[in-house]
Amino acid sequence: AATYDIAATETKWQQVWDDLQPFRADDDSPREKRYALTMFPYPSGDLHMGHAEVFALHDVVARYWWQRGYEVLNPMGFDSFGLPAENAAIRNDEHPDTYTRANIARSIESCQKYAASFDWTRTFNTSDPEYYRWTQWLFLKFYERGLAYRKNSPVNWCPQDQTVLANEQVVNGFCERCGAEVTKKELTQWYFKITDYAQELLDGLDELESTWPDRVVTAQRNWIGRSEGAHVDFVVEGRDEPITVYTTRPDTIFGTTFMVVAVDSPLAADLVSDGQRASFEAYRDEIRKASDIERLATDRPKTGVDLGITATNPVTGAQIPVWATDYVLADYGTGAVMGVPGGDQRDWEFATQMGLPIVRTTEVPADFDGEAYSGEGATINSPAPGSQAPLDINGMAVADAKSATIEFLEQQQTGQGTVNFRLRDWLLSRQRYWGAPIPIIHCPVDGEVPVPDDQLPVTLPMLKGADLKPKGTSPLGGAAEWVNVACPTCGGPATRDTDTMDTFVDSSWYMFRYCSPNDDTQAFDTDKVNAWMPINLYVGGVEHAVLHLLYGRFFTKVLNDMGLVGFREPWSAQLNQGFVINQGKKMSKSLGNGVNLGDQLGAFGVDAVRLTLVFAGPPEDDIDWANMSPDGSLRFLQRAWRLSGDVTSAPEVDVATGDVALRRTTARTVHDAAELVETYRFNVLVARVMELVNATRKAIDSGCGPADPAVREATETVAILLSLVAPYTAEEMWERLGRNPSRQTTVARAGWPAVDEALLVEDTVTAIVQVKGKVKGRLEVSPDISEADLEAAALADEGVQRAIDGATVRKVIVRAPKLVNIVV
Ligand code: ANZ
């Protein structure tokens, strides 16, 4: 059988596309706009199977929108600052830019060969000074608004990468990037005040819930971590300031039998009595040696030291002991907790360990056999039977008891209802070289001075190889000429800030830059951004569920407040692809199960690899390459291609005169294809195209024959639908069908096939209605009519009614869609 030459075909069409530039987005187009974005890659090598997958999936939608007549913006760039380039530069004694540019050049070439429909006229790298100039400008805008600030506090420190990490970059106590165990260090660092937007970042998720993957929405909700509760003041005799605790369960106040304060908080050191100071300090020194991971381990025995003081319960007036412990965190809530062993398991363990009393305040269900109980139930012991208290919440359900307690505390002025968030400000400074320098100058006279706009960008000084070795302080500190500058305000000697920005700052605004990528007068053109955005679909990995996607949302809200963008959410819809794995496992060097993309493309061609990835299953599922058959994909593509050689009618033929059965199949396929793309069921789309190919083959070989206009219509439809998945094969078919004789056009812009609605009307079947065993009626009904509908239709039929003639219907036997038997 005839086959086509993959390599020659790929070269041929790449040339045509280069000339035609069919995917260039025109800002001024009168068509409705669509913006399809896939997360830009980090240029750490050439493209791999993971990129191949996400680009293939993403391209289905981008190419579909073009076919539907939209003007589509589908750009691609590179997230090119960051540690891998810097580490490679240290290894090879070169400048990080050299490594970065070489990888970017290879990746672009691969993307083009892969026929990803990106608009390359809009590409940029975040490490280009033309880009990071605006990253710095945005930093200064945030600074002006009080949203970027410096503070001294204990921060996450990666001893391997020798730099600080944002909370979001610490995964279960380990560095997200290199896997080293993270430690704490006291440092002065730059932060973005993302906490100002905590409530709004949460509220925005309500609107995204229907178009974003559930797990991303949930991950963001949990990360923001809103809880409702109260601040409650416990007075300590002889001390002006009360100890304020944060609690989500003010209703349990009658069960508060002790207080616990974070051992490493200044409050603990301040509270401790003279008599207990020595044991407190010994305990604190011991705890400081433990890592956060050890401290938070749930199976860790509870430890603590009695601070030798008591505090007054504001509701009962009872004096309760105050302890220091490591299970209370210094930087959450107020760093102090009211200990309620009956309601909180950590407190239960602590009380048991230290011999402190336990009082339940919620009735436990009869079948409960745990220790602390935090569920629903009637309030008890509040106050305890026989005792007096100015508040009585006994019998109330948890929610009512909470509000009653808060109301009481507020009246007494010993507490206040409050909302608390887990979200912390975003630590953005890094002690590494390969990032955007923070555009601040430190002057002994004027303090922090922003670099004036006309002096941006603050470009990185030329450092390479050994100069970049991590030392725990920023390598930029070693570039004396660069560091020492005149203060922009007073002209006196001053120094530049030597930290660089987290690469997540670069990627928090890149989606705006694509709308006017070459503008050297502003970060982005507001009108263009508002014309293209919000982004209609964002495709990328679920590993970004919190970090990148939360930061980008935060930036958008701030930019909206600044009047620079006209919306508050940047990504209207989102799709997360699964991973490409091999033999059931993640591909890795140590397992030796890596699959090289270049080898696969060489063996099967671009189209077969793309088709395999799209056909593998729902986009969200992992793809085990070991179970895939790119060979089978290739055979299918050749079957489709062969159809285009068999069609004997001319392009001008009147399809309306074609074979109706095949035309119906074609119409139904096109109709369903649209819905399948819009609901991301790309694998089903491929299956439907396969069915259409089979139906067409049958029509040619044993049906209406190759000259029938319906065969041409079906084959052209196959070519257009395949253009979403297998661009090269689709072009070849289109050319062979006589649609593109001088290659002046492309099937990718042929337009979505028109569907004759009449062909979509379902076929009907004839249902027979019997009365007393005799045929009394025939009904034309839909083949998938329900039994109830068929029964109703039969009983409503005039002839049937006449046959029944007023007799009582004893039984109706329905065999949809063909038979109804009425027994009277
Ligand atoms: C009394 C109580 C009784 C509590 C009870 C819980 C159950 P979320 O929901 O995460 O905000 N807590 C407060 N600050 C803390 C800190 N710095 N370190 C450790 N634990 C702290 O958790 C709030 C609850 O966690 C608070 O409510 C407090 O314990 C504890 F039956 O107060 B609760």
JSON list of N, CA, C and O and ligand atoms in Angstrom, two decimals, residues 225 227 246-249 252 262 327-340 342-344 346-347 373-374 420 422, ligand 1:
[
{"chain": "A", "resi": 225, "resn": "GLY", "atom": "N", "xyz": [-6.22, 29.40, 53.49]},
{"chain": "A", "resi": 225, "resn": "GLY", "atom": "CA", "xyz": [-6.53, 28.93, 54.84]},
{"chain": "A", "resi": 225, "resn": "GLY", "atom": "C", "xyz": [-7.28, 29.90, 55.72]},
{"chain": "A", "resi": 225, "resn": "GLY", "atom": "O", "xyz": [-6.81, 30.26, 56.80]},
{"chain": "A", "resi": 227, "resn": "SER", "atom": "N", "xyz": [-9.80, 30.99, 58.44]},
{"chain": "A", "resi": 227, "resn": "SER", "atom": "CA", "xyz": [-10.60, 30.41, 59.51]},
{"chain": "A", "resi": 227, "resn": "SER", "atom": "C", "xyz": [-11.25, 31.53, 60.30]},
{"chain": "A", "resi": 227, "resn": "SER", "atom": "O", "xyz": [-10.74, 32.64, 60.36]},
{"chain": "A", "resi": 246, "resn": "TYR", "atom": "N", "xyz": [-5.47, 33.13, 69.70]},
{"chain": "A", "resi": 246, "resn": "TYR", "atom": "CA", "xyz": [-6.39, 32.99, 68.58]},
{"chain": "A", "resi": 246, "resn": "TYR", "atom": "C", "xyz": [-7.03, 31.61, 68.69]},
{"chain": "A", "resi": 246, "resn": "TYR", "atom": "O", "xyz": [-6.33, 30.60, 68.81]},
{"chain": "A", "resi": 247, "resn": "THR", "atom": "N", "xyz": [-8.35, 31.55, 68.66]},
{"chain": "A", "resi": 247, "resn": "THR", "atom": "CA", "xyz": [-9.03, 30.25, 68.71]},
{"chain": "A", "resi": 247, "resn": "THR", "atom": "C", "xyz": [-10.16, 30.19, 67.69]},
{"chain": "A", "resi": 247, "resn": "THR", "atom": "O", "xyz": [-10.84, 31.19, 67.44]},
{"chain": "A", "resi": 248, "resn": "THR", "atom": "N", "xyz": [-10.29, 29.01, 67.08]},
{"chain": "A", "resi": 248, "resn": "THR", "atom": "CA", "xyz": [-11.43, 28.82, 66.18]},
{"chain": "A", "resi": 248, "resn": "THR", "atom": "C", "xyz": [-12.62, 28.26, 66.95]},
{"chain": "A", "resi": 248, "resn": "THR", "atom": "O", "xyz": [-13.69, 28.09, 66.41]},
{"chain": "A", "resi": 249, "resn": "ARG", "atom": "N", "xyz": [-12.41, 27.97, 68.24]},
{"chain": "A", "resi": 249, "resn": "ARG", "atom": "CA", "xyz": [-13.48, 27.37, 69.04]},
{"chain": "A", "resi": 249, "resn": "ARG", "atom": "C", "xyz": [-13.70, 28.12, 70.36]},
{"chain": "A", "resi": 249, "resn": "ARG", "atom": "O", "xyz": [-13.53, 27.56, 71.45]},
{"chain": "A", "resi": 252, "resn": "THR", "atom": "N", "xyz": [-15.41, 26.63, 73.42]},
{"chain": "A", "resi": 252, "resn": "THR", "atom": "CA", "xyz": [-14.79, 25.65, 74.34]},
{"chain": "A", "resi": 252, "resn": "THR", "atom": "C", "xyz": [-14.10, 26.33, 75.52]},
{"chain": "A", "resi": 252, "resn": "THR", "atom": "O", "xyz": [-13.34, 25.69, 76.25]},
{"chain": "A", "resi": 262, "resn": "ALA", "atom": "N", "xyz": [4.19, 29.62, 72.23]},
{"chain": "A", "resi": 262, "resn": "ALA", "atom": "CA", "xyz": [5.29, 29.11, 71.41]},
{"chain": "A", "resi": 262, "resn": "ALA", "atom": "C", "xyz": [6.62, 29.37, 72.12]},
{"chain": "A", "resi": 262, "resn": "ALA", "atom": "O", "xyz": [6.90, 30.50, 72.51]},
{"chain": "A", "resi": 327, "resn": "TYR", "atom": "N", "xyz": [4.81, 22.80, 70.15]},
{"chain": "A", "resi": 327, "resn": "TYR", "atom": "CA", "xyz": [3.77, 22.48, 69.18]},
{"chain": "A", "resi": 327, "resn": "TYR", "atom": "C", "xyz": [2.90, 23.69, 68.82]},
{"chain": "A", "resi": 327, "resn": "TYR", "atom": "O", "xyz": [2.09, 23.63, 67.91]},
{"chain": "A", "resi": 328, "resn": "VAL", "atom": "N", "xyz": [3.13, 24.79, 69.53]},
{"chain": "A", "resi": 328, "resn": "VAL", "atom": "CA", "xyz": [2.50, 26.04, 69.12]},
{"chain": "A", "resi": 328, "resn": "VAL", "atom": "C", "xyz": [3.52, 26.81, 68.28]},
{"chain": "A", "resi": 328, "resn": "VAL", "atom": "O", "xyz": [4.69, 26.92, 68.66]},
{"chain": "A", "resi": 329, "resn": "LEU", "atom": "N", "xyz": [3.09, 27.26, 67.10]},
{"chain": "A", "resi": 329, "resn": "LEU", "atom": "CA", "xyz": [4.00, 27.95, 66.19]},
{"chain": "A", "resi": 329, "resn": "LEU", "atom": "C", "xyz": [4.03, 29.44, 66.48]},
{"chain": "A", "resi": 329, "resn": "LEU", "atom": "O", "xyz": [2.99, 30.06, 66.71]},
{"chain": "A", "resi": 330, "resn": "ALA", "atom": "N", "xyz": [5.25, 30.00, 66.45]},
{"chain": "A", "resi": 330, "resn": "ALA", "atom": "CA", "xyz": [5.42, 31.41, 66.80]},
{"chain": "A", "resi": 330, "resn": "ALA", "atom": "C", "xyz": [4.77, 32.33, 65.77]},
{"chain": "A", "resi": 330, "resn": "ALA", "atom": "O", "xyz": [4.30, 33.41, 66.11]},
{"chain": "A", "resi": 331, "resn": "ASP", "atom": "N", "xyz": [4.72, 31.89, 64.51]},
{"chain": "A", "resi": 331, "resn": "ASP", "atom": "CA", "xyz": [4.26, 32.82, 63.47]},
{"chain": "A", "resi": 331, "resn": "ASP", "atom": "C", "xyz": [2.87, 32.50, 62.95]},
{"chain": "A", "resi": 331, "resn": "ASP", "atom": "O", "xyz": [2.50, 32.83, 61.84]},
{"chain": "A", "resi": 332, "resn": "TYR", "atom": "N", "xyz": [2.06, 31.84, 63.73]},
{"chain": "A", "resi": 332, "resn": "TYR", "atom": "CA", "xyz": [0.67, 31.63, 63.34]},
{"chain": "A", "resi": 332, "resn": "TYR", "atom": "C", "xyz": [-0.23, 32.20, 64.42]},
{"chain": "A", "resi": 332, "resn": "TYR", "atom": "O", "xyz": [0.06, 32.06, 65.62]},
{"chain": "A", "resi": 333, "resn": "GLY", "atom": "N", "xyz": [-1.32, 32.83, 63.99]},
{"chain": "A", "resi": 333, "resn": "GLY", "atom": "CA", "xyz": [-2.23, 33.43, 64.97]},
{"chain": "A", "resi": 333, "resn": "GLY", "atom": "C", "xyz": [-1.47, 34.42, 65.84]},
{"chain": "A", "resi": 333, "resn": "GLY", "atom": "O", "xyz": [-0.78, 35.31, 65.33]},
{"chain": "A", "resi": 334, "resn": "THR", "atom": "N", "xyz": [-1.55, 34.25, 67.15]},
{"chain": "A", "resi": 334, "resn": "THR", "atom": "CA", "xyz": [-0.81, 35.15, 68.04]},
{"chain": "A", "resi": 334, "resn": "THR", "atom": "C", "xyz": [0.38, 34.44, 68.69]},
{"chain": "A", "resi": 334, "resn": "THR", "atom": "O", "xyz": [1.07, 35.03, 69.51]},
{"chain": "A", "resi": 335, "resn": "GLY", "atom": "N", "xyz": [0.57, 33.17, 68.34]},
{"chain": "A", "resi": 335, "resn": "GLY", "atom": "CA", "xyz": [1.68, 32.42, 68.94]},
{"chain": "A", "resi": 335, "resn": "GLY", "atom": "C", "xyz": [1.33, 31.92, 70.35]},
{"chain": "A", "resi": 335, "resn": "GLY", "atom": "O", "xyz": [2.18, 31.39, 71.05]},
{"chain": "A", "resi": 336, "resn": "ALA", "atom": "N", "xyz": [0.05, 32.09, 70.74]},
{"chain": "A", "resi": 336, "resn": "ALA", "atom": "CA", "xyz": [-0.40, 31.61, 72.05]},
{"chain": "A", "resi": 336, "resn": "ALA", "atom": "C", "xyz": [-1.75, 30.92, 71.86]},
{"chain": "A", "resi": 336, "resn": "ALA", "atom": "O", "xyz": [-2.55, 31.32, 71.01]},
{"chain": "A", "resi": 337, "resn": "VAL", "atom": "N", "xyz": [-1.97, 29.88, 72.65]},
{"chain": "A", "resi": 337, "resn": "VAL", "atom": "CA", "xyz": [-3.17, 29.06, 72.47]},
{"chain": "A", "resi": 337, "resn": "VAL", "atom": "C", "xyz": [-3.84, 28.82, 73.81]},
{"chain": "A", "resi": 337, "resn": "VAL", "atom": "O", "xyz": [-3.17, 28.66, 74.82]},
{"chain": "A", "resi": 338, "resn": "MET", "atom": "N", "xyz": [-5.19, 28.83, 73.82]},
{"chain": "A", "resi": 338, "resn": "MET", "atom": "CA", "xyz": [-5.88, 28.38, 75.04]},
{"chain": "A", "resi": 338, "resn": "MET", "atom": "C", "xyz": [-5.98, 26.86, 74.94]},
{"chain": "A", "resi": 338, "resn": "MET", "atom": "O", "xyz": [-6.49, 26.33, 73.95]},
{"chain": "A", "resi": 339, "resn": "GLY", "atom": "N", "xyz": [-5.45, 26.17, 75.94]},
{"chain": "A", "resi": 339, "resn": "GLY", "atom": "CA", "xyz": [-5.39, 24.71, 75.89]},
{"chain": "A", "resi": 339, "resn": "GLY", "atom": "C", "xyz": [-6.72, 24.08, 76.27]},
{"chain": "A", "resi": 339, "resn": "GLY", "atom": "O", "xyz": [-7.19, 24.25, 77.39]},
{"chain": "A", "resi": 340, "resn": "VAL", "atom": "N", "xyz": [-7.34, 23.39, 75.29]},
{"chain": "A", "resi": 340, "resn": "VAL", "atom": "CA", "xyz": [-8.63, 22.74, 75.53]},
{"chain": "A", "resi": 340, "resn": "VAL", "atom": "C", "xyz": [-8.47, 21.26, 75.22]},
{"chain": "A", "resi": 340, "resn": "VAL", "atom": "O", "xyz": [-8.76, 20.82, 74.11]},
{"chain": "A", "resi": 342, "resn": "GLY", "atom": "N", "xyz": [-10.13, 18.70, 75.90]},
{"chain": "A", "resi": 342, "resn": "GLY", "atom": "CA", "xyz": [-11.32, 17.95, 75.50]},
{"chain": "A", "resi": 342, "resn": "GLY", "atom": "C", "xyz": [-11.64, 18.11, 74.02]},
{"chain": "A", "resi": 342, "resn": "GLY", "atom": "O", "xyz": [-12.34, 17.28, 73.43]},
{"chain": "A", "resi": 343, "resn": "GLY", "atom": "N", "xyz": [-11.14, 19.20, 73.40]},
{"chain": "A", "resi": 343, "resn": "GLY", "atom": "CA", "xyz": [-11.54, 19.50, 72.03]},
{"chain": "A", "resi": 343, "resn": "GLY", "atom": "C", "xyz": [-10.41, 19.46, 71.02]},
{"chain": "A", "resi": 343, "resn": "GLY", "atom": "O", "xyz": [-10.65, 19.46, 69.82]},
{"chain": "A", "resi": 344, "resn": "ASP", "atom": "N", "xyz": [-9.17, 19.44, 71.47]},
{"chain": "A", "resi": 344, "resn": "ASP", "atom": "CA", "xyz": [-8.04, 19.49, 70.55]},
{"chain": "A", "resi": 344, "resn": "ASP", "atom": "C", "xyz": [-7.06, 18.38, 70.92]},
{"chain": "A", "resi": 344, "resn": "ASP", "atom": "O", "xyz": [-6.60, 18.29, 72.06]},
{"chain": "A", "resi": 346, "resn": "ARG", "atom": "N", "xyz": [-3.97, 17.75, 70.15]},
{"chain": "A", "resi": 346, "resn": "ARG", "atom": "CA", "xyz": [-2.62, 18.12, 70.61]},
{"chain": "A", "resi": 346, "resn": "ARG", "atom": "C", "xyz": [-2.66, 18.51, 72.08]},
{"chain": "A", "resi": 346, "resn": "ARG", "atom": "O", "xyz": [-1.80, 18.15, 72.88]},
{"chain": "A", "resi": 347, "resn": "ASP", "atom": "N", "xyz": [-3.72, 19.28, 72.43]},
{"chain": "A", "resi": 347, "resn": "ASP", "atom": "CA", "xyz": [-3.87, 19.70, 73.83]},
{"chain": "A", "resi": 347, "resn": "ASP", "atom": "C", "xyz": [-4.15, 18.49, 74.73]},
{"chain": "A", "resi": 347, "resn": "ASP", "atom": "O", "xyz": [-3.70, 18.44, 75.88]},
{"chain": "A", "resi": 373, "resn": "TYR", "atom": "N", "xyz": [-12.49, 15.47, 71.21]},
{"chain": "A", "resi": 373, "resn": "TYR", "atom": "CA", "xyz": [-13.60, 15.44, 70.26]},
{"chain": "A", "resi": 373, "resn": "TYR", "atom": "C", "xyz": [-13.85, 16.85, 69.73]},
{"chain": "A", "resi": 373, "resn": "TYR", "atom": "O", "xyz": [-14.12, 17.76, 70.51]},
{"chain": "A", "resi": 374, "resn": "SER", "atom": "N", "xyz": [-13.76, 17.02, 68.40]},
{"chain": "A", "resi": 374, "resn": "SER", "atom": "CA", "xyz": [-13.90, 18.37, 67.85]},
{"chain": "A", "resi": 374, "resn": "SER", "atom": "C", "xyz": [-15.12, 18.49, 66.93]},
{"chain": "A", "resi": 374, "resn": "SER", "atom": "O", "xyz": [-15.26, 19.47, 66.23]},
{"chain": "A", "resi": 420, "resn": "ASN", "atom": "N", "xyz": [-8.91, 34.72, 60.44]},
{"chain": "A", "resi": 420, "resn": "ASN", "atom": "CA", "xyz": [-7.47, 34.49, 60.38]},
{"chain": "A", "resi": 420, "resn": "ASN", "atom": "C", "xyz": [-7.13, 33.78, 59.07]},
{"chain": "A", "resi": 420, "resn": "ASN", "atom": "O", "xyz": [-7.92, 32.99, 58.57]},
{"chain": "A", "resi": 422, "resn": "ARG", "atom": "N", "xyz": [-4.06, 31.59, 56.85]},
{"chain": "A", "resi": 422, "resn": "ARG", "atom": "CA", "xyz": [-2.79, 30.86, 56.91]},
{"chain": "A", "resi": 422, "resn": "ARG", "atom": "C", "xyz": [-1.76, 31.51, 55.97]},
{"chain": "A", "resi": 422, "resn": "ARG", "atom": "O", "xyz": [-0.56, 31.40, 56.17]},
{"chain": "B", "resi": 1, "resn": "ANZ", "atom": "C1", "xyz": [-8.92, 26.34, 71.33]},
{"chain": "B", "resi": 1, "resn": "ANZ", "atom": "C2", "xyz": [-9.42, 25.17, 70.64]},
{"chain": "B", "resi": 1, "resn": "ANZ", "atom": "C3", "xyz": [-10.34, 24.24, 71.11]},
{"chain": "B", "resi": 1, "resn": "ANZ", "atom": "C4", "xyz": [-8.91, 25.04, 69.37]},
{"chain": "B", "resi": 1, "resn": "ANZ", "atom": "C5", "xyz": [-10.68, 23.22, 70.27]},
{"chain": "B", "resi": 1, "resn": "ANZ", "atom": "C6", "xyz": [-9.21, 24.04, 68.51]},
{"chain": "B", "resi": 1, "resn": "ANZ", "atom": "C7", "xyz": [-10.14, 23.10, 68.99]},
{"chain": "B", "resi": 1, "resn": "ANZ", "atom": "P1", "xyz": [-6.79, 26.84, 62.29]},
{"chain": "B", "resi": 1, "resn": "ANZ", "atom": "O1", "xyz": [-8.14, 26.25, 62.03]},
{"chain": "B", "resi": 1, "resn": "ANZ", "atom": "O2", "xyz": [-5.68, 26.19, 61.53]},
{"chain": "B", "resi": 1, "resn": "ANZ", "atom": "O3", "xyz": [-6.78, 28.35, 62.17]},
{"chain": "B", "resi": 1, "resn": "ANZ", "atom": "N1", "xyz": [-3.80, 27.41, 67.29]},
{"chain": "B", "resi": 1, "resn": "ANZ", "atom": "C8", "xyz": [-3.93, 28.75, 67.27]},
{"chain": "B", "resi": 1, "resn": "ANZ", "atom": "N2", "xyz": [-2.74, 29.33, 67.08]},
{"chain": "B", "resi": 1, "resn": "ANZ", "atom": "C9", "xyz": [-1.84, 28.33, 66.99]},
{"chain": "B", "resi": 1, "resn": "ANZ", "atom": "C10", "xyz": [-0.44, 28.29, 66.82]},
{"chain": "B", "resi": 1, "resn": "ANZ", "atom": "N3", "xyz": [0.27, 29.41, 66.71]},
{"chain": "B", "resi": 1, "resn": "ANZ", "atom": "N4", "xyz": [0.17, 27.10, 66.75]},
{"chain": "B", "resi": 1, "resn": "ANZ", "atom": "C11", "xyz": [-0.55, 25.95, 66.89]},
{"chain": "B", "resi": 1, "resn": "ANZ", "atom": "N5", "xyz": [-1.87, 25.93, 67.07]},
{"chain": "B", "resi": 1, "resn": "ANZ", "atom": "C12", "xyz": [-2.52, 27.11, 67.13]},
{"chain": "B", "resi": 1, "resn": "ANZ", "atom": "O4", "xyz": [-6.43, 26.47, 63.81]},
{"chain": "B", "resi": 1, "resn": "ANZ", "atom": "C13", "xyz": [-6.77, 27.31, 64.86]},
{"chain": "B", "resi": 1, "resn": "ANZ", "atom": "C14", "xyz": [-6.69, 26.50, 66.14]},
{"chain": "B", "resi": 1, "resn": "ANZ", "atom": "O5", "xyz": [-5.35, 26.01, 66.26]},
{"chain": "B", "resi": 1, "resn": "ANZ", "atom": "C15", "xyz": [-6.99, 27.36, 67.35]},
{"chain": "B", "resi": 1, "resn": "ANZ", "atom": "O6", "xyz": [-8.24, 27.00, 67.95]},
{"chain": "B", "resi": 1, "resn": "ANZ", "atom": "C16", "xyz": [-5.95, 26.90, 68.34]},
{"chain": "B", "resi": 1, "resn": "ANZ", "atom": "O7", "xyz": [-6.59, 25.86, 69.07]},
{"chain": "B", "resi": 1, "resn": "ANZ", "atom": "C17", "xyz": [-4.82, 26.37, 67.51]},
{"chain": "B", "resi": 1, "resn": "ANZ", "atom": "F1", "xyz": [-11.58, 22.35, 70.69]},
{"chain": "B", "resi": 1, "resn": "ANZ", "atom": "O8", "xyz": [-8.20, 27.08, 70.32]},
{"chain": "B", "resi": 1, "resn": "ANZ", "atom": "B1", "xyz": [-7.96, 26.23, 69.14]}
]
